[in-house]
Coordinates of C-alpha atoms and ligand atoms in Angstrom, one line a residue:
M1 CA 67.6 122.0 98.7
S2 CA 65.9 124.5 96.4
Q3 CA 63.2 123.0 94.2
T4 CA 61.6 124.3 91.1
T5 CA 58.1 125.4 92.0
R6 CA 57.1 127.4 89.0
F7 CA 56.4 125.8 85.6
S8 CA 56.3 128.3 82.7
L9 CA 55.6 127.7 79.1
S10 CA 57.0 129.8 76.3
Q11 CA 54.7 131.8 74.0
A12 CA 55.4 129.3 71.3
E13 CA 54.0 126.5 73.5
T14 CA 50.6 128.1 74.1
P15 CA 47.5 126.4 72.6
T16 CA 46.5 127.3 69.1
H17 CA 43.1 125.6 69.4
W18 CA 40.4 125.3 72.1
Y19 CA 39.2 121.8 73.1
N20 CA 35.5 120.9 72.8
L21 CA 34.3 118.1 75.1
N22 CA 31.1 117.9 73.1
A23 CA 33.2 115.9 70.6
D24 CA 33.8 113.2 73.1
F25 CA 30.9 112.8 75.5
P26 CA 29.8 109.1 75.5
E27 CA 26.2 110.3 75.2
P28 CA 25.3 113.5 73.4
L29 CA 24.4 116.6 75.4
P30 CA 20.6 117.2 75.6
P31 CA 19.8 120.3 73.4
P32 CA 18.3 123.6 74.7
L33 CA 14.5 123.7 74.3
N34 CA 12.1 126.4 73.2
P35 CA 10.0 127.0 76.4
G36 CA 6.8 127.4 74.4
T37 CA 6.9 124.3 72.2
K38 CA 9.3 122.2 74.3
Q39 CA 11.1 121.4 71.0
P40 CA 14.9 121.7 70.5
I41 CA 15.7 125.3 69.4
G42 CA 17.7 125.7 66.2
P43 CA 20.7 128.0 65.9
E44 CA 18.5 130.6 64.3
A45 CA 16.6 131.1 67.6
L46 CA 19.9 132.3 69.1
A47 CA 20.7 134.8 66.3
A48 CA 18.8 137.6 68.0
I49 CA 21.2 137.7 70.9
F50 CA 24.5 136.0 69.7
P51 CA 26.7 136.5 66.6
E52 CA 26.9 133.6 64.2
P53 CA 30.5 132.4 65.0
L54 CA 29.6 132.0 68.7
I55 CA 26.3 130.2 67.8
K56 CA 28.4 127.8 65.7
Q57 CA 30.7 127.2 68.6
E58 CA 27.7 126.7 70.9
V59 CA 26.4 123.7 68.8
T60 CA 29.6 122.3 67.2
T61 CA 30.8 118.8 67.9
E62 CA 34.2 119.5 66.3
R63 CA 36.9 118.5 68.7
W64 CA 39.4 121.4 68.1
V65 CA 38.4 125.0 67.4
E66 CA 41.1 127.4 66.1
I67 CA 41.9 130.4 68.3
P68 CA 42.1 133.4 66.0
E69 CA 45.4 135.3 65.8
E70 CA 43.8 138.5 67.1
V71 CA 42.6 136.7 70.2
R72 CA 46.0 135.0 70.8
D73 CA 47.7 138.4 70.6
I74 CA 45.6 139.6 73.4
Y75 CA 45.9 136.4 75.4
A76 CA 49.6 137.0 75.3
L77 CA 49.1 140.0 77.6
W78 CA 48.8 137.4 80.5
R79 CA 49.0 133.9 78.9
P80 CA 50.5 131.4 79.3
S81 CA 49.6 131.6 83.0
P82 CA 51.9 129.9 85.5
L83 CA 51.5 126.5 87.1
M84 CA 52.9 126.4 90.6
R85 CA 53.8 123.7 93.1
A86 CA 52.6 124.8 96.6
T87 CA 55.5 123.4 98.5
R88 CA 55.0 125.7 101.5
L89 CA 51.4 124.7 101.8
E90 CA 52.4 121.0 101.6
K91 CA 54.9 121.6 104.4
A92 CA 52.3 123.4 106.6
L93 CA 49.9 120.4 106.1
Q94 CA 52.7 117.9 106.7
T95 CA 51.3 116.0 103.7
P96 CA 53.2 113.6 101.4
A97 CA 50.9 114.9 98.7
H98 CA 52.2 117.2 95.9
I99 CA 49.9 120.1 95.4
Y100 CA 49.9 122.1 92.2
Y101 CA 47.8 125.0 91.2
K102 CA 47.2 126.8 87.9
Y103 CA 47.1 130.6 88.6
E104 CA 44.6 132.7 86.5
G105 CA 44.7 135.7 88.8
G106 CA 47.5 137.4 86.9
S107 CA 45.2 138.6 84.1
P108 CA 44.4 142.3 83.8
A109 CA 40.9 141.8 85.4
G110 CA 42.3 139.4 88.0
S111 CA 40.5 136.2 87.0
H112 CA 40.0 133.6 84.2
K113 CA 37.0 135.4 82.8
V114 CA 39.0 137.4 80.3
N115 CA 39.8 134.1 78.5
T116 CA 36.3 134.2 77.2
S117 CA 35.4 137.9 77.2
V118 CA 38.2 138.5 74.6
P119 CA 37.0 135.9 72.0
Q120 CA 33.4 136.9 72.6
A121 CA 34.2 140.6 71.9
Y122 CA 36.3 139.6 68.9
F123 CA 33.6 137.4 67.3
N124 CA 31.0 140.1 67.9
K125 CA 33.3 142.7 66.4
I126 CA 33.9 140.8 63.2
S127 CA 30.1 140.1 62.9
G128 CA 29.2 143.8 62.9
T129 CA 28.1 144.2 66.5
K130 CA 28.5 147.7 67.9
R131 CA 27.4 147.2 71.5
L132 CA 27.3 144.4 74.0
A133 CA 24.9 144.1 76.9
T134 CA 25.6 141.8 79.9
E135 CA 25.0 141.2 83.6
T136 CA 27.4 140.9 86.4
G137 CA 27.2 139.7 90.0
A138 CA 30.2 140.9 92.0
G139 CA 31.7 142.5 88.9
Q140 CA 34.3 140.0 87.8
W141 CA 32.5 139.2 84.5
G142 CA 31.4 142.9 83.9
S143 CA 34.9 144.1 84.3
S144 CA 36.3 141.4 82.1
L145 CA 33.9 142.2 79.3
A146 CA 34.4 145.9 79.7
M147 CA 38.2 145.4 79.1
A148 CA 37.6 143.2 76.0
C149 CA 35.0 145.6 74.6
K150 CA 37.4 148.5 74.9
L151 CA 40.2 146.6 73.2
F152 CA 37.9 145.9 70.2
G153 CA 36.1 149.2 70.2
L154 CA 32.7 148.0 71.3
E155 CA 30.3 149.8 73.7
C156 CA 29.6 147.8 76.8
N157 CA 26.4 148.1 78.9
V158 CA 26.4 146.2 82.2
Y159 CA 23.6 145.3 84.6
M160 CA 25.2 144.8 88.0
V161 CA 23.3 143.1 90.8
K162 CA 22.3 146.0 93.1
V163 CA 23.7 144.7 96.3
S164 CA 27.1 144.3 94.7
Y165 CA 26.9 147.7 92.9
Q166 CA 26.5 149.2 96.4
H167 CA 29.0 147.0 98.3
K168 CA 31.6 146.3 95.7
P169 CA 32.6 149.7 94.4
Y170 CA 36.0 148.8 93.1
R171 CA 34.9 146.5 90.3
R172 CA 32.3 149.1 89.3
M173 CA 35.2 151.6 89.1
L174 CA 37.2 149.1 87.0
M175 CA 34.3 148.9 84.5
H176 CA 34.1 152.7 84.4
T177 CA 37.9 152.9 83.8
W178 CA 37.5 150.5 80.9
G179 CA 34.8 152.7 79.5
A180 CA 31.6 150.6 80.3
T181 CA 28.2 151.9 81.3
V182 CA 27.0 150.3 84.5
H183 CA 23.5 150.1 85.9
A184 CA 22.4 148.8 89.3
S185 CA 19.9 146.0 88.7
P186 CA 17.0 146.0 88.9
S187 CA 17.2 149.2 87.0
D188 CA 14.9 151.7 85.3
Q189 CA 16.5 150.9 81.9
T190 CA 14.2 147.9 81.2
E191 CA 10.5 147.1 81.4
Y192 CA 11.3 144.1 83.6
G193 CA 13.5 146.2 85.9
R194 CA 10.8 148.9 86.2
K195 CA 8.2 146.3 87.0
L196 CA 10.3 144.9 89.9
L197 CA 11.1 148.3 91.2
A198 CA 7.4 149.2 91.3
Q199 CA 6.8 146.1 93.4
D200 CA 9.7 146.7 95.7
P201 CA 12.0 149.8 95.3
H202 CA 14.5 148.1 97.7
N203 CA 14.8 144.9 95.6
N204 CA 18.5 143.9 96.0
G205 CA 18.7 142.1 92.7
S206 CA 20.1 138.7 91.7
L207 CA 22.1 137.3 88.8
G208 CA 18.9 135.8 87.3
I209 CA 17.2 139.3 87.3
A210 CA 20.3 141.0 85.8
I211 CA 20.4 138.4 83.0
S212 CA 16.7 139.1 82.2
E213 CA 17.5 142.8 82.0
A214 CA 20.6 142.4 79.8
V215 CA 18.6 140.1 77.4
E216 CA 15.7 142.6 77.2
D217 CA 18.3 145.4 76.6
T218 CA 19.8 143.3 73.8
V219 CA 16.5 142.7 71.9
T220 CA 15.3 146.3 72.3
H221 CA 18.5 148.0 71.0
P222 CA 20.0 148.1 67.5
H223 CA 23.4 146.5 66.7
T224 CA 23.4 145.0 70.2
K225 CA 24.2 141.5 71.2
Y226 CA 24.3 139.7 74.6
A227 CA 27.4 138.2 76.3
L228 CA 27.4 135.6 79.0
G229 CA 30.4 134.9 81.2
S230 CA 29.7 131.3 82.1
V231 CA 27.2 128.4 81.7
L232 CA 27.1 128.2 77.8
N233 CA 29.1 125.7 75.7
H234 CA 31.1 128.4 73.9
V235 CA 32.3 129.8 77.2
M236 CA 33.4 126.4 78.4
L237 CA 35.2 126.0 75.1
H238 CA 37.2 129.3 75.4
Q239 CA 38.3 128.5 78.9
T240 CA 40.0 125.2 77.9
V241 CA 43.2 127.1 77.3
I242 CA 43.7 126.8 81.1
G243 CA 43.7 123.0 81.1
L244 CA 45.6 122.6 77.8
E245 CA 48.4 124.7 79.3
A246 CA 48.2 123.0 82.6
M247 CA 48.6 119.6 81.0
K248 CA 51.9 120.6 79.3
Q249 CA 53.1 122.1 82.6
M250 CA 52.3 119.0 84.6
E251 CA 54.4 117.1 82.0
M252 CA 57.2 119.6 82.7
A253 CA 56.9 118.9 86.4
G254 CA 57.1 115.2 85.5
E255 CA 53.8 114.3 87.3
E256 CA 50.2 113.5 86.5
P257 CA 47.3 114.6 88.7
D258 CA 45.4 111.9 90.7
A259 CA 42.8 114.5 91.8
I260 CA 41.8 117.8 90.2
F261 CA 39.6 120.5 91.9
A262 CA 38.0 123.7 90.7
C263 CA 35.2 125.8 92.2
V264 CA 31.9 126.1 90.3
G265 CA 29.5 129.0 89.9
G266 CA 28.3 128.5 86.3
G267 CA 31.1 126.0 85.7
S268 CA 33.6 127.8 83.4
N269 CA 36.8 127.8 85.3
F270 CA 36.1 124.2 86.3
A271 CA 35.5 123.3 82.6
G272 CA 38.5 125.2 81.5
L273 CA 40.9 123.3 83.7
T274 CA 39.3 119.9 83.7
F275 CA 37.8 119.3 80.2
P276 CA 41.1 118.5 78.6
F277 CA 41.8 116.1 81.4
I278 CA 38.4 114.5 81.0
H279 CA 39.3 114.0 77.3
Q280 CA 42.3 112.0 78.6
K281 CA 40.1 110.2 81.0
I282 CA 37.7 109.1 78.2
T283 CA 40.3 108.3 75.5
Q284 CA 43.0 106.8 77.7
N285 CA 40.9 105.3 80.4
K286 CA 42.6 107.3 83.2
K287 CA 41.2 107.2 86.7
T288 CA 41.7 110.8 87.6
R289 CA 39.3 112.1 90.3
I290 CA 37.8 115.4 89.0
V291 CA 35.8 117.4 91.5
A292 CA 33.6 120.5 91.2
V293 CA 33.5 122.4 94.5
E294 CA 30.5 124.6 95.4
P295 CA 29.3 126.6 98.3
L296 CA 27.0 124.7 100.7
S297 CA 24.6 127.7 100.5
C298 CA 24.2 127.5 96.7
P299 CA 24.6 123.7 96.1
S300 CA 23.3 123.2 92.5
L301 CA 25.3 120.1 91.8
T302 CA 25.1 118.4 95.2
K303 CA 21.5 119.3 96.1
G304 CA 19.9 120.5 92.9
E305 CA 17.8 118.5 90.4
L306 CA 18.9 117.6 86.9
R307 CA 16.1 118.9 84.7
Y308 CA 15.2 121.5 82.1
D309 CA 15.1 125.0 83.6
F310 CA 15.4 128.6 82.6
G311 CA 18.8 130.4 82.9
D312 CA 17.2 133.6 84.2
T313 CA 14.4 134.7 86.6
A314 CA 12.1 136.3 84.0
E315 CA 12.0 133.1 81.9
M316 CA 13.4 134.8 78.8
T317 CA 16.1 132.3 78.0
P318 CA 15.7 128.9 76.3
L319 CA 15.3 125.9 78.7
L320 CA 18.7 124.3 79.5
M321 CA 19.2 120.7 80.8
M322 CA 21.2 121.3 84.0
Y323 CA 21.5 120.8 87.7
T324 CA 19.4 123.5 89.1
L325 CA 18.0 124.9 92.4
G326 CA 15.1 126.4 90.5
H327 CA 15.3 129.7 88.5
N328 CA 13.5 131.5 91.3
F329 CA 16.0 130.4 93.9
M330 CA 17.5 133.5 95.7
P331 CA 20.9 132.5 97.0
P332 CA 21.9 133.9 100.4
S333 CA 24.5 136.7 100.1
I334 CA 27.7 134.9 100.7
H335 CA 31.2 136.3 100.1
A336 CA 31.9 134.2 97.1
G337 CA 29.6 136.3 94.9
G338 CA 30.7 134.6 91.7
L339 CA 29.3 131.3 92.9
R340 CA 25.7 132.5 93.5
Y341 CA 23.9 131.1 90.5
H342 CA 20.9 128.8 90.6
G343 CA 21.9 126.5 87.7
M344 CA 25.0 125.0 86.2
S345 CA 26.6 124.7 82.8
P346 CA 24.8 122.0 80.8
M347 CA 28.2 120.5 79.9
V348 CA 29.4 120.3 83.5
S349 CA 26.0 118.9 84.5
H350 CA 26.2 116.3 81.8
A351 CA 29.7 115.3 82.9
L352 CA 28.4 114.8 86.4
K353 CA 25.4 112.7 85.2
L354 CA 27.8 110.5 83.2
G355 CA 30.0 109.9 86.2
L356 CA 33.0 111.6 84.7
I357 CA 33.3 114.1 87.6
A358 CA 32.2 114.4 91.2
A359 CA 30.9 117.3 93.3
E360 CA 31.5 118.5 96.9
A361 CA 30.0 121.5 98.9
Y362 CA 31.5 123.4 101.8
P363 CA 30.4 126.2 104.2
Q364 CA 32.1 129.6 103.9
T365 CA 33.7 129.8 107.3
A366 CA 35.8 126.7 106.5
I367 CA 36.5 128.1 103.0
F368 CA 38.0 131.3 104.5
Q369 CA 40.2 129.3 107.0
S370 CA 41.7 127.5 104.0
A371 CA 42.0 130.8 102.1
A372 CA 43.9 132.3 105.0
L373 CA 46.2 129.3 105.3
F374 CA 46.9 129.5 101.5
A375 CA 47.7 133.3 101.7
Q376 CA 50.0 132.7 104.7
T377 CA 52.0 129.9 103.1
E378 CA 51.9 130.6 99.3
A379 CA 51.5 134.4 99.7
T380 CA 48.9 135.0 97.0
I381 CA 45.5 136.2 98.3
P382 CA 42.9 133.9 96.6
A383 CA 39.5 135.1 95.4
P384 CA 36.8 133.7 97.8
E385 CA 35.4 131.7 94.9
S386 CA 38.8 130.1 94.2
A387 CA 39.2 129.3 97.9
H388 CA 36.6 126.6 97.5
A389 CA 39.0 124.7 95.3
I390 CA 41.8 125.3 97.7
H391 CA 39.7 124.0 100.6
A392 CA 38.8 120.8 98.8
A393 CA 42.4 120.3 97.7
I394 CA 43.5 120.7 101.3
Q395 CA 41.0 118.1 102.5
E396 CA 42.4 115.7 99.9
A397 CA 46.0 116.4 101.0
I398 CA 45.0 115.8 104.6
R399 CA 43.4 112.4 103.6
A400 CA 46.7 111.6 101.8
R401 CA 48.6 112.3 105.0
E402 CA 46.3 110.1 107.1
A403 CA 46.6 107.3 104.5
G404 CA 50.3 107.9 104.1
Q405 CA 49.8 108.2 100.3
K406 CA 51.8 110.3 97.9
K407 CA 49.0 111.8 95.9
V408 CA 49.3 114.4 93.1
I409 CA 46.7 117.2 93.5
L410 CA 46.0 120.0 91.0
F411 CA 43.5 122.9 91.5
N412 CA 42.5 126.0 89.7
L413 CA 43.3 129.3 91.4
S414 CA 40.8 131.1 89.3
G415 CA 41.4 134.6 90.6
H416 CA 43.1 136.8 93.2
G417 CA 41.2 138.3 96.1
L418 CA 42.7 141.8 96.2
L419 CA 39.3 143.4 95.6
D420 CA 37.6 141.1 98.2
L421 CA 39.6 142.3 101.2
S422 CA 36.5 143.4 103.0
S423 CA 35.4 139.7 103.0
Y424 CA 38.7 138.7 104.5
E425 CA 38.3 141.4 107.1
S426 CA 34.9 139.9 108.1
A427 CA 36.5 136.5 108.3
M428 CA 39.5 137.7 110.3
S429 CA 37.3 139.5 112.8
G430 CA 35.0 136.5 113.3
K431 CA 32.0 138.2 111.7
L432 CA 31.5 135.6 109.0
Q433 CA 28.6 133.2 109.4
D434 CA 27.5 130.0 107.7
V435 CA 24.1 130.6 106.1
Ligands
PLP501 C1 33.2 134.3 88.2 C2 34.2 133.5 89.0 C3 34.1 132.2 89.3 C4 32.8 131.4 89.1 O1 32.5 131.3 87.7 P1 32.7 129.9 86.9 O2 32.0 130.2 85.6 O3 32.0 128.8 87.7 O4 34.1 129.8 86.8 C5 35.1 131.5 90.0 N1 36.2 132.2 90.3 C6 36.4 133.5 90.0 C7 37.7 134.1 90.4 C8 35.4 134.2 89.3 O5 35.6 135.5 89.0

């Protein structure tokens, strides 16, 4: 019997507003602090690096924030994204569980990150910004911002972690194709980069270092602002289009998720899928199990400490209350480059502290086995980052089989892995190791 496995919304059913969990937290989010005075920073302190509309979104406790028409027009290039039921994976696992996934890999840059790069470029454009500076790890965020900047006529200057700049040439080429300037970080473009290169010309870079360089670039160039692809409240806000769509699509499927999984680097695709469901959990007292999945080698939520810490290595950012491994933590070079960040979104951290969500960590060899199983049953090649969510969802489906329970599982497939094939090659040839 053939079964509907794809749940598609019409353009008219796409969200007109983003959802803000800061309106509904049972306890307010601890504010960012000035590192010098240890006092809460006001919105004016952020004005050097962010445009006013994004600062407003960063601090607002308004529940619904309107998505501008210009942004919705561009979202329409790939949104609404499909919700799929993974019946072939269910069959391979011989599980009574129903497994659904929201697929964000169909965007032009291949991941969810364009859901925020587009509004960030838009709000900068209308605020008079001419140029954006940013950092990127494996290149997903840099390419997403490059695309959005080109569509709104902004210059884009990207600091790319050196080891990825050398080993991930395709996303660098994507950025070039979309007209961005890309520097291997640490670079000779900033004082901080030059200092690090003088100490060690072979410094491979890290996300924390690249953030420091992008922030320094911002404050030393006219008409330039900074853009961050994860962690901050306004980024979590923009990504909620994922969960708002998914909720309607689950209704179309006639089911409600018992357990929801998404991978976490800085927390944005997780927040995007789950925050609207957390809203339901808070307001309707639902028991949904909501799980953030991280790599065992960069375990900020499962092994980190909840405290104030810097977002970057050079200590240039405000202090954020978050689960952190310490801002000098150098994550080992694993294949899920997008999950190598020492900290975690303050909003996601707060949700964990309040018991609204849970966290799990897994080693990369197990992750790639699940990625391969998914590719061989559902056909789509997942990003190594997204494969963390797949792996945790599979564990849940196996538990459901063992318990003979019909569970409904939902996960976020945050991106495709077509530019990560060398990682698959390492995994297939047995070269992958747990670090
Ligand atoms: C960047 C990235 C992530 C990790 O970032 P979050 O902000 O935690 O979502 C996850 N999946 C993909 C495909 C990415 O590109």
